[in-house]
mmCIF file of C-alpha atoms in Angstrom:
data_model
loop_
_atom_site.group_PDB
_atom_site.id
_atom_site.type_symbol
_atom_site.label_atom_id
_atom_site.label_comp_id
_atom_site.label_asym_id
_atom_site.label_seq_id
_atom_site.Cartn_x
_atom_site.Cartn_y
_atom_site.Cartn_z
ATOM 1 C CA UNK E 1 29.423 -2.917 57.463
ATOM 2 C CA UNK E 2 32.649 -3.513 56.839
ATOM 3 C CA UNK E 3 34.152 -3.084 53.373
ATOM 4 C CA UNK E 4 37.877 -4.551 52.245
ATOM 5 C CA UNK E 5 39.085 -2.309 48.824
ATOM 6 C CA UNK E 6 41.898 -3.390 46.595
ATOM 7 C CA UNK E 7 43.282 -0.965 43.721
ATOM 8 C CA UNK E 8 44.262 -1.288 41.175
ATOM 9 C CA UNK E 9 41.746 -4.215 39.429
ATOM 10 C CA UNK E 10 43.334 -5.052 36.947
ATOM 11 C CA UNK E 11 47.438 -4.860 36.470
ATOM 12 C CA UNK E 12 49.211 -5.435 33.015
ATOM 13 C CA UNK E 13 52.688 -5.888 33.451
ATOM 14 C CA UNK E 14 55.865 -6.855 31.082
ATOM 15 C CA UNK E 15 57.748 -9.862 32.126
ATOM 16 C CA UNK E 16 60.596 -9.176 34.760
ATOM 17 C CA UNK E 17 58.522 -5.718 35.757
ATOM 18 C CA UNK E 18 57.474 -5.054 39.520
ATOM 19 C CA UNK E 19 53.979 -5.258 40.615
ATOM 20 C CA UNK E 20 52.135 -3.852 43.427
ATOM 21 C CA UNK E 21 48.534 -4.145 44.679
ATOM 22 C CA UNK E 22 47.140 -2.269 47.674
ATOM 23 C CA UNK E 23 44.506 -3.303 50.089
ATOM 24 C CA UNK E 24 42.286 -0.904 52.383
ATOM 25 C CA UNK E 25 40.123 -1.985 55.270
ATOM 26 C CA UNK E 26 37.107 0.589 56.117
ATOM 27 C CA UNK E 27 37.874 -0.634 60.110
ATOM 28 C CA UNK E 28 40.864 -1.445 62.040
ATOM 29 C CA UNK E 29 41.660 -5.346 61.631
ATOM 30 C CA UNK E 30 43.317 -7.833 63.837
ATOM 31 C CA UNK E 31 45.193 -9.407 60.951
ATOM 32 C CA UNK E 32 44.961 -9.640 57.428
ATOM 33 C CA UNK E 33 45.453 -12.388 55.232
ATOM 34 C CA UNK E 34 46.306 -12.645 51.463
ATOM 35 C CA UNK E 35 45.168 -15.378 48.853
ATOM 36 C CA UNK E 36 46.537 -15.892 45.617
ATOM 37 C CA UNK E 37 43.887 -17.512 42.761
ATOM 38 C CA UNK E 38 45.160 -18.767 39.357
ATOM 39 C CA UNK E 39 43.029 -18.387 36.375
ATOM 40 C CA UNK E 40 40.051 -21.251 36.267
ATOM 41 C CA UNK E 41 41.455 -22.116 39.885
ATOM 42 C CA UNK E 42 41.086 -21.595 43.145
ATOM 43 C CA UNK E 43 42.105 -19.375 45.819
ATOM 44 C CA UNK E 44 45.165 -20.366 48.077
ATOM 45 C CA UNK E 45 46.267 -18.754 51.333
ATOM 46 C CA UNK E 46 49.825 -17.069 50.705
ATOM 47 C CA UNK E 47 50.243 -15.321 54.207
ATOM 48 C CA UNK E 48 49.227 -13.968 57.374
ATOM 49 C CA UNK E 49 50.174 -10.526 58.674
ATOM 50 C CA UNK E 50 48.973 -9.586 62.413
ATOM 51 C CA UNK E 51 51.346 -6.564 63.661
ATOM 52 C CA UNK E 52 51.159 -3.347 62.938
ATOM 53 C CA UNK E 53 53.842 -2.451 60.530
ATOM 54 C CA UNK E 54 54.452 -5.795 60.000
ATOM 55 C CA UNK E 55 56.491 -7.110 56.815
ATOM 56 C CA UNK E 56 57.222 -10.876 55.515
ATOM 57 C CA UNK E 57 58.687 -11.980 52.337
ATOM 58 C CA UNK E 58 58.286 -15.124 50.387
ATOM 59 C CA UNK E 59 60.938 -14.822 47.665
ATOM 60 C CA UNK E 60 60.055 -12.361 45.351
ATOM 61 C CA UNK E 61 56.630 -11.452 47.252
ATOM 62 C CA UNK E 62 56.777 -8.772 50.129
ATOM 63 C CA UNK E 63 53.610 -8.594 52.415
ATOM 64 C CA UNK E 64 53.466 -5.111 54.310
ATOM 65 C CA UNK E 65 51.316 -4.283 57.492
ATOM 66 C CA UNK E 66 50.271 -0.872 57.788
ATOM 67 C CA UNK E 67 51.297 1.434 61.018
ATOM 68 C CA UNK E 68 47.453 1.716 61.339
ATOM 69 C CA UNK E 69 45.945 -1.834 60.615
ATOM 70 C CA UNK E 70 44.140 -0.458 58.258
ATOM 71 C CA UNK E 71 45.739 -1.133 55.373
ATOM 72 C CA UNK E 72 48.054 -3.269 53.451
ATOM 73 C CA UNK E 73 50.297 -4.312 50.585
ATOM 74 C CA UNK E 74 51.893 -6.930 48.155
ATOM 75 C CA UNK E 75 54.614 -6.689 46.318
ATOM 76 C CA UNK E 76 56.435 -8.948 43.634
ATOM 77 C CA UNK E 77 59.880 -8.189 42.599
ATOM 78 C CA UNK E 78 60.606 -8.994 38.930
ATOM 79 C CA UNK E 79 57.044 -10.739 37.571
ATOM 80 C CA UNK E 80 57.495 -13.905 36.097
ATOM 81 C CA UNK E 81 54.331 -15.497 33.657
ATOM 82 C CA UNK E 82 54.285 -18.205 37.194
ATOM 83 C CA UNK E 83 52.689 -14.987 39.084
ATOM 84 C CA UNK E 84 49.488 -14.518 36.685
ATOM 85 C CA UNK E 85 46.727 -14.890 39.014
ATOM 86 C CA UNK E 86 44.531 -12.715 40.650
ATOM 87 C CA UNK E 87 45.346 -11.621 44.311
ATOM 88 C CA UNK E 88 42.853 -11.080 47.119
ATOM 89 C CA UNK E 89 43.760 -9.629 50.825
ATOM 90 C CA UNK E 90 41.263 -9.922 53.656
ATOM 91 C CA UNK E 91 40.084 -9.369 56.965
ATOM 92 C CA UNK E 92 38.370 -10.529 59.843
ATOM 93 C CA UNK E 93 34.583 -8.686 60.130
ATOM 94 C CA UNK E 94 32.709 -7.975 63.645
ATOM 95 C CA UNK E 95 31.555 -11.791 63.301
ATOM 96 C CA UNK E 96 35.386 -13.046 62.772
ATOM 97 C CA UNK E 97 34.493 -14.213 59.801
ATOM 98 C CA UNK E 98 36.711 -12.952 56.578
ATOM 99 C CA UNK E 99 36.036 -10.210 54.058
ATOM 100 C CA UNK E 100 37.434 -10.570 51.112
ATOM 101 C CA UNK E 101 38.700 -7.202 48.683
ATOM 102 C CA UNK E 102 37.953 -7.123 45.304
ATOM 103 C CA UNK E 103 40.962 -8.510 44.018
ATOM 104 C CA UNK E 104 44.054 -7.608 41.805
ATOM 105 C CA UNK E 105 43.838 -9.193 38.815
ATOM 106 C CA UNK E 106 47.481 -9.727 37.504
ATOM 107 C CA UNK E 107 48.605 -10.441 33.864
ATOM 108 C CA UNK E 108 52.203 -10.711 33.099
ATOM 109 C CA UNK E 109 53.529 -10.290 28.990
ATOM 110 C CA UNK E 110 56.498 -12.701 28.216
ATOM 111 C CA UNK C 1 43.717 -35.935 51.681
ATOM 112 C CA UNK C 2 41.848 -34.650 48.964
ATOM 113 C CA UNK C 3 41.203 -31.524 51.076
ATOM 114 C CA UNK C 4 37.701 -30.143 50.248
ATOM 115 C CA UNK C 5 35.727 -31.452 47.794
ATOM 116 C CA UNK C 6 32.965 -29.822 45.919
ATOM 117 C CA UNK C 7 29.938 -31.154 43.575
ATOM 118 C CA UNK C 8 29.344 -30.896 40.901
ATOM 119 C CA UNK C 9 31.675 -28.703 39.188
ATOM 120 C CA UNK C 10 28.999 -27.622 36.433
ATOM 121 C CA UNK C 11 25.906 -27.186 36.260
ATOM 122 C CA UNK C 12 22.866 -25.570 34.556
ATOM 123 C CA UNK C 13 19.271 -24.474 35.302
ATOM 124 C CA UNK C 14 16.212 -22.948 34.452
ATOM 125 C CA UNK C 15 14.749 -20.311 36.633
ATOM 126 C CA UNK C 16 12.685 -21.922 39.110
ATOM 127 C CA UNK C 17 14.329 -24.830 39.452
ATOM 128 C CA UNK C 18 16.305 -26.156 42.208
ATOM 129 C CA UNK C 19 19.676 -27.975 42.945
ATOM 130 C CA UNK C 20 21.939 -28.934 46.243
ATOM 131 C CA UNK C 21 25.801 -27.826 45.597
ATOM 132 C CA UNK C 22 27.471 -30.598 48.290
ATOM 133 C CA UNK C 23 30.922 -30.125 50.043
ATOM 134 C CA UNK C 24 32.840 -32.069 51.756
ATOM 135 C CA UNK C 25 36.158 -31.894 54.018
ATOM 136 C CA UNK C 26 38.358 -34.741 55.210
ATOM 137 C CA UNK C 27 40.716 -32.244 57.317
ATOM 138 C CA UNK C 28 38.387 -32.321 60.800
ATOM 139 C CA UNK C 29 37.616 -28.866 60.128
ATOM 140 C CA UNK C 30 35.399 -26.860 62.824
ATOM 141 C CA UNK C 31 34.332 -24.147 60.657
ATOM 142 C CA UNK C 32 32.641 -24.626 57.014
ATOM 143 C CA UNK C 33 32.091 -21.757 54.473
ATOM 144 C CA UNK C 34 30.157 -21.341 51.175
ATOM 145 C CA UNK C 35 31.281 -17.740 49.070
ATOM 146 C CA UNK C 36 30.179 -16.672 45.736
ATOM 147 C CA UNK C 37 32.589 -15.130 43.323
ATOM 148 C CA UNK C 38 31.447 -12.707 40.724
ATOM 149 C CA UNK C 39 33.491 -10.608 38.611
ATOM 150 C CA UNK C 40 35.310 -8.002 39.845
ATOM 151 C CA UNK C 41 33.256 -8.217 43.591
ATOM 152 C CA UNK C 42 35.304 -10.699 44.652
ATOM 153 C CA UNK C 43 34.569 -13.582 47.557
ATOM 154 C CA UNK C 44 30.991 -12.848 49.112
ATOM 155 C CA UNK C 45 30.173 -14.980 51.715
ATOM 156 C CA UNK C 46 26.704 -16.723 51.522
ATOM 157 C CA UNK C 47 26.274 -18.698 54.385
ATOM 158 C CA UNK C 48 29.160 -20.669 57.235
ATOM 159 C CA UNK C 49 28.997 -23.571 60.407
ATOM 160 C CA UNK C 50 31.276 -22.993 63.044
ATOM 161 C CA UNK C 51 30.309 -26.842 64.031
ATOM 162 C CA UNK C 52 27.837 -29.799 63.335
ATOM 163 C CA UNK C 53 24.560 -28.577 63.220
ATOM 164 C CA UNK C 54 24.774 -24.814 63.410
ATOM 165 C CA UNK C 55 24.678 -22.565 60.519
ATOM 166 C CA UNK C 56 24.829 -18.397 60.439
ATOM 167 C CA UNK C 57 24.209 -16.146 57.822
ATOM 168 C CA UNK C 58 27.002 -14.495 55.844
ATOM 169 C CA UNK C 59 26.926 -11.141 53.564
ATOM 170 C CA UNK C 60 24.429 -12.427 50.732
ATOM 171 C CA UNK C 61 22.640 -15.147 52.558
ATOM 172 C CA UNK C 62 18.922 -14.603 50.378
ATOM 173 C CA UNK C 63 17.475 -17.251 48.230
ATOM 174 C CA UNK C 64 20.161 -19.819 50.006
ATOM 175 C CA UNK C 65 19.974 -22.220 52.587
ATOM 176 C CA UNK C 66 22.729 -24.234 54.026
ATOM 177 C CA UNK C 67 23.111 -27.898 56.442
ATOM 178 C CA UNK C 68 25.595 -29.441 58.255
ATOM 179 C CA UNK C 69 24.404 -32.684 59.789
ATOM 180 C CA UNK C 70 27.821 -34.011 59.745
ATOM 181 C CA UNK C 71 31.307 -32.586 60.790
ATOM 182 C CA UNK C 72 33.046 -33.235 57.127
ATOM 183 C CA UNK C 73 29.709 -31.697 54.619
ATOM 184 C CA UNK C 74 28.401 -28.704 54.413
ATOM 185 C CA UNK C 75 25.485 -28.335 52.097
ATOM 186 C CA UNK C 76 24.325 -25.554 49.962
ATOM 187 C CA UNK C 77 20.506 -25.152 48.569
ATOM 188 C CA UNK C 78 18.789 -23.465 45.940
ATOM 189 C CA UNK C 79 15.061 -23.735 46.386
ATOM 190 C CA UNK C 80 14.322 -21.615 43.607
ATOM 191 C CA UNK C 81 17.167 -20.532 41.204
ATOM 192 C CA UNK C 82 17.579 -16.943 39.675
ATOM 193 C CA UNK C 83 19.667 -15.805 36.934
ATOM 194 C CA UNK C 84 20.867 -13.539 39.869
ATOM 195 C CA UNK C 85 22.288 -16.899 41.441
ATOM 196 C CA UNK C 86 24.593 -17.210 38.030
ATOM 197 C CA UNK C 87 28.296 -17.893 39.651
ATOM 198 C CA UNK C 88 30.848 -19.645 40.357
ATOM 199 C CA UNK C 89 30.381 -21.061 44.144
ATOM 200 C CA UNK C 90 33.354 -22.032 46.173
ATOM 201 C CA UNK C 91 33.244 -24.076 49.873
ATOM 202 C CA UNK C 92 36.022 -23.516 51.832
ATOM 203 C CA UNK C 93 37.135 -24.913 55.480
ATOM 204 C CA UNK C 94 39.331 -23.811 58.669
ATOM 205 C CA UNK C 95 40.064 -24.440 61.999
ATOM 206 C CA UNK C 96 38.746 -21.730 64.359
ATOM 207 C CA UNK C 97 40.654 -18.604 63.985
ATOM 208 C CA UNK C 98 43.219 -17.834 66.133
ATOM 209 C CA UNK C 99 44.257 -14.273 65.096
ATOM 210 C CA UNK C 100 48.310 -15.168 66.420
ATOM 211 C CA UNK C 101 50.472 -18.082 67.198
ATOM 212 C CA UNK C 102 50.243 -20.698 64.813
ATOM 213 C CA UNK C 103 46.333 -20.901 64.336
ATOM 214 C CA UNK C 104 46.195 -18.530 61.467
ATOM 215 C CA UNK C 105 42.288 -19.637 60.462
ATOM 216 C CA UNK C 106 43.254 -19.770 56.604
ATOM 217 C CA UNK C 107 40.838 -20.956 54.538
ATOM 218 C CA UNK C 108 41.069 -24.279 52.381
ATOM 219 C CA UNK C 109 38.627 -24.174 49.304
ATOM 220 C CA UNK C 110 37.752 -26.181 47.084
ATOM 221 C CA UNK C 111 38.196 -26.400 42.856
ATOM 222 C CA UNK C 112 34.500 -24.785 43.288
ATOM 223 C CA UNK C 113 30.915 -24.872 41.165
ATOM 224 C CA UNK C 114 30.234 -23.164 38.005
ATOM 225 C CA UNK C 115 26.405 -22.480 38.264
ATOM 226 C CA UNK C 116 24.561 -20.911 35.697
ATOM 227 C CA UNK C 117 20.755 -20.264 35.637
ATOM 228 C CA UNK C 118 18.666 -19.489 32.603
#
């Protein structure tokens, strides 16, 4: 079946440092959707990409599309402690139901 | 709105025994979902309803069942817990997917359940 990856699992970063977390789908998807889940929380839709080569930004957040629809990635300009979370992508299966990665677990030092 | 609603929030058993995790939307939601998140595998899904009275099987569906008799709940079962079924349980809701336009199908979940079996 289908399988969603994310690398890496786990990020350490220093305060005002950039972060990125990548996302690969095992089949071509229709869109892909990203979730952000603060510790002892829950998850919370953040965006939804559905071209290929797609990109959206949310402030310091930029959402990329791959060329392929395949793949996919987040990046946060200049971490700040407010972006401690851990970050999931996914993707619609064969049943259009989603798939969730692995997650990105982020941890930002003040 | 209080969105989607889950209980309880904790809860503890012995193997063998079994318990009914509830959830409950008040956004008119078509579709209902129950995951399971473990560490570092992410959201599994366990079981969804695209609609009152039908239910499908997800990824991990075994040693679950699941009933929606009414639009806004969407319940989860254990007949017999395992120390296997040790997790933390979220529900989550959406209108149909869409794929493009404006009906993006996100997800709304709840705070979710912190089981743990013994």
């Amino acid at each position: 079946g289908q399988q969603v990856m994310q690398i890496p699992q786990y990020q350490h970063v220093q305060e005002g440092e950039d972060f990125t977390t990548y996302c690969n789908s095992s089949t071509t998807l229709s869109n892909i959707q990203w979730y952000k889940q603060r510790p002892g929380g829950h998850p919370v839709f953040l965006i939804q990409l559905v071209k290929s080569g797609e990109v959206k930004k949310q402030k310091r957040l930029t959402f990329q599309f791959g060329e392929a629809k395949k793949n996919s990635s987040l990046h946060i300009t200049a971490t700040q402690t407010t972006d401690v979370g851990t970050y999931f992508c996914a993707g619609p299966n064969a049943g259009n139901m989603l798939t969730f990665g692995g997650g990105t677990r982020l941890m930002v030092k003040p | 709105n209080a969105g989607v609603t889950q209980t309880p929030k904790f809860r503890v058993l012995k193997t063998g025994q079994s318990m009914t995790l509830l959830c409950a939307q008040d956004m008119n939601h078509e579709y209902m979902y129950w995951y399971r998140q473990d560490p570092g595998m992410g959201l599994r899904l366990i079981h969804y309803s695209v609609g009152e009275g039908t239910t499908a099987k997800g990824e991990v569906p075994d040693g679950y069942n699941v009933s929606r008799l009414k639009k806004q709940n969407f319940l989860l079962g254990l007949e017999s817990a395992a120390p296997s079924q040790t997790s933390v349980y979220f529900c989550a809701s959406s209108y149909p997917r869409g794929g493009t336009g404006k009906n993006t199908g996100e997800l709304f979940f709840g705070e979710g359940s912190r089981l743990t079996v013994l």
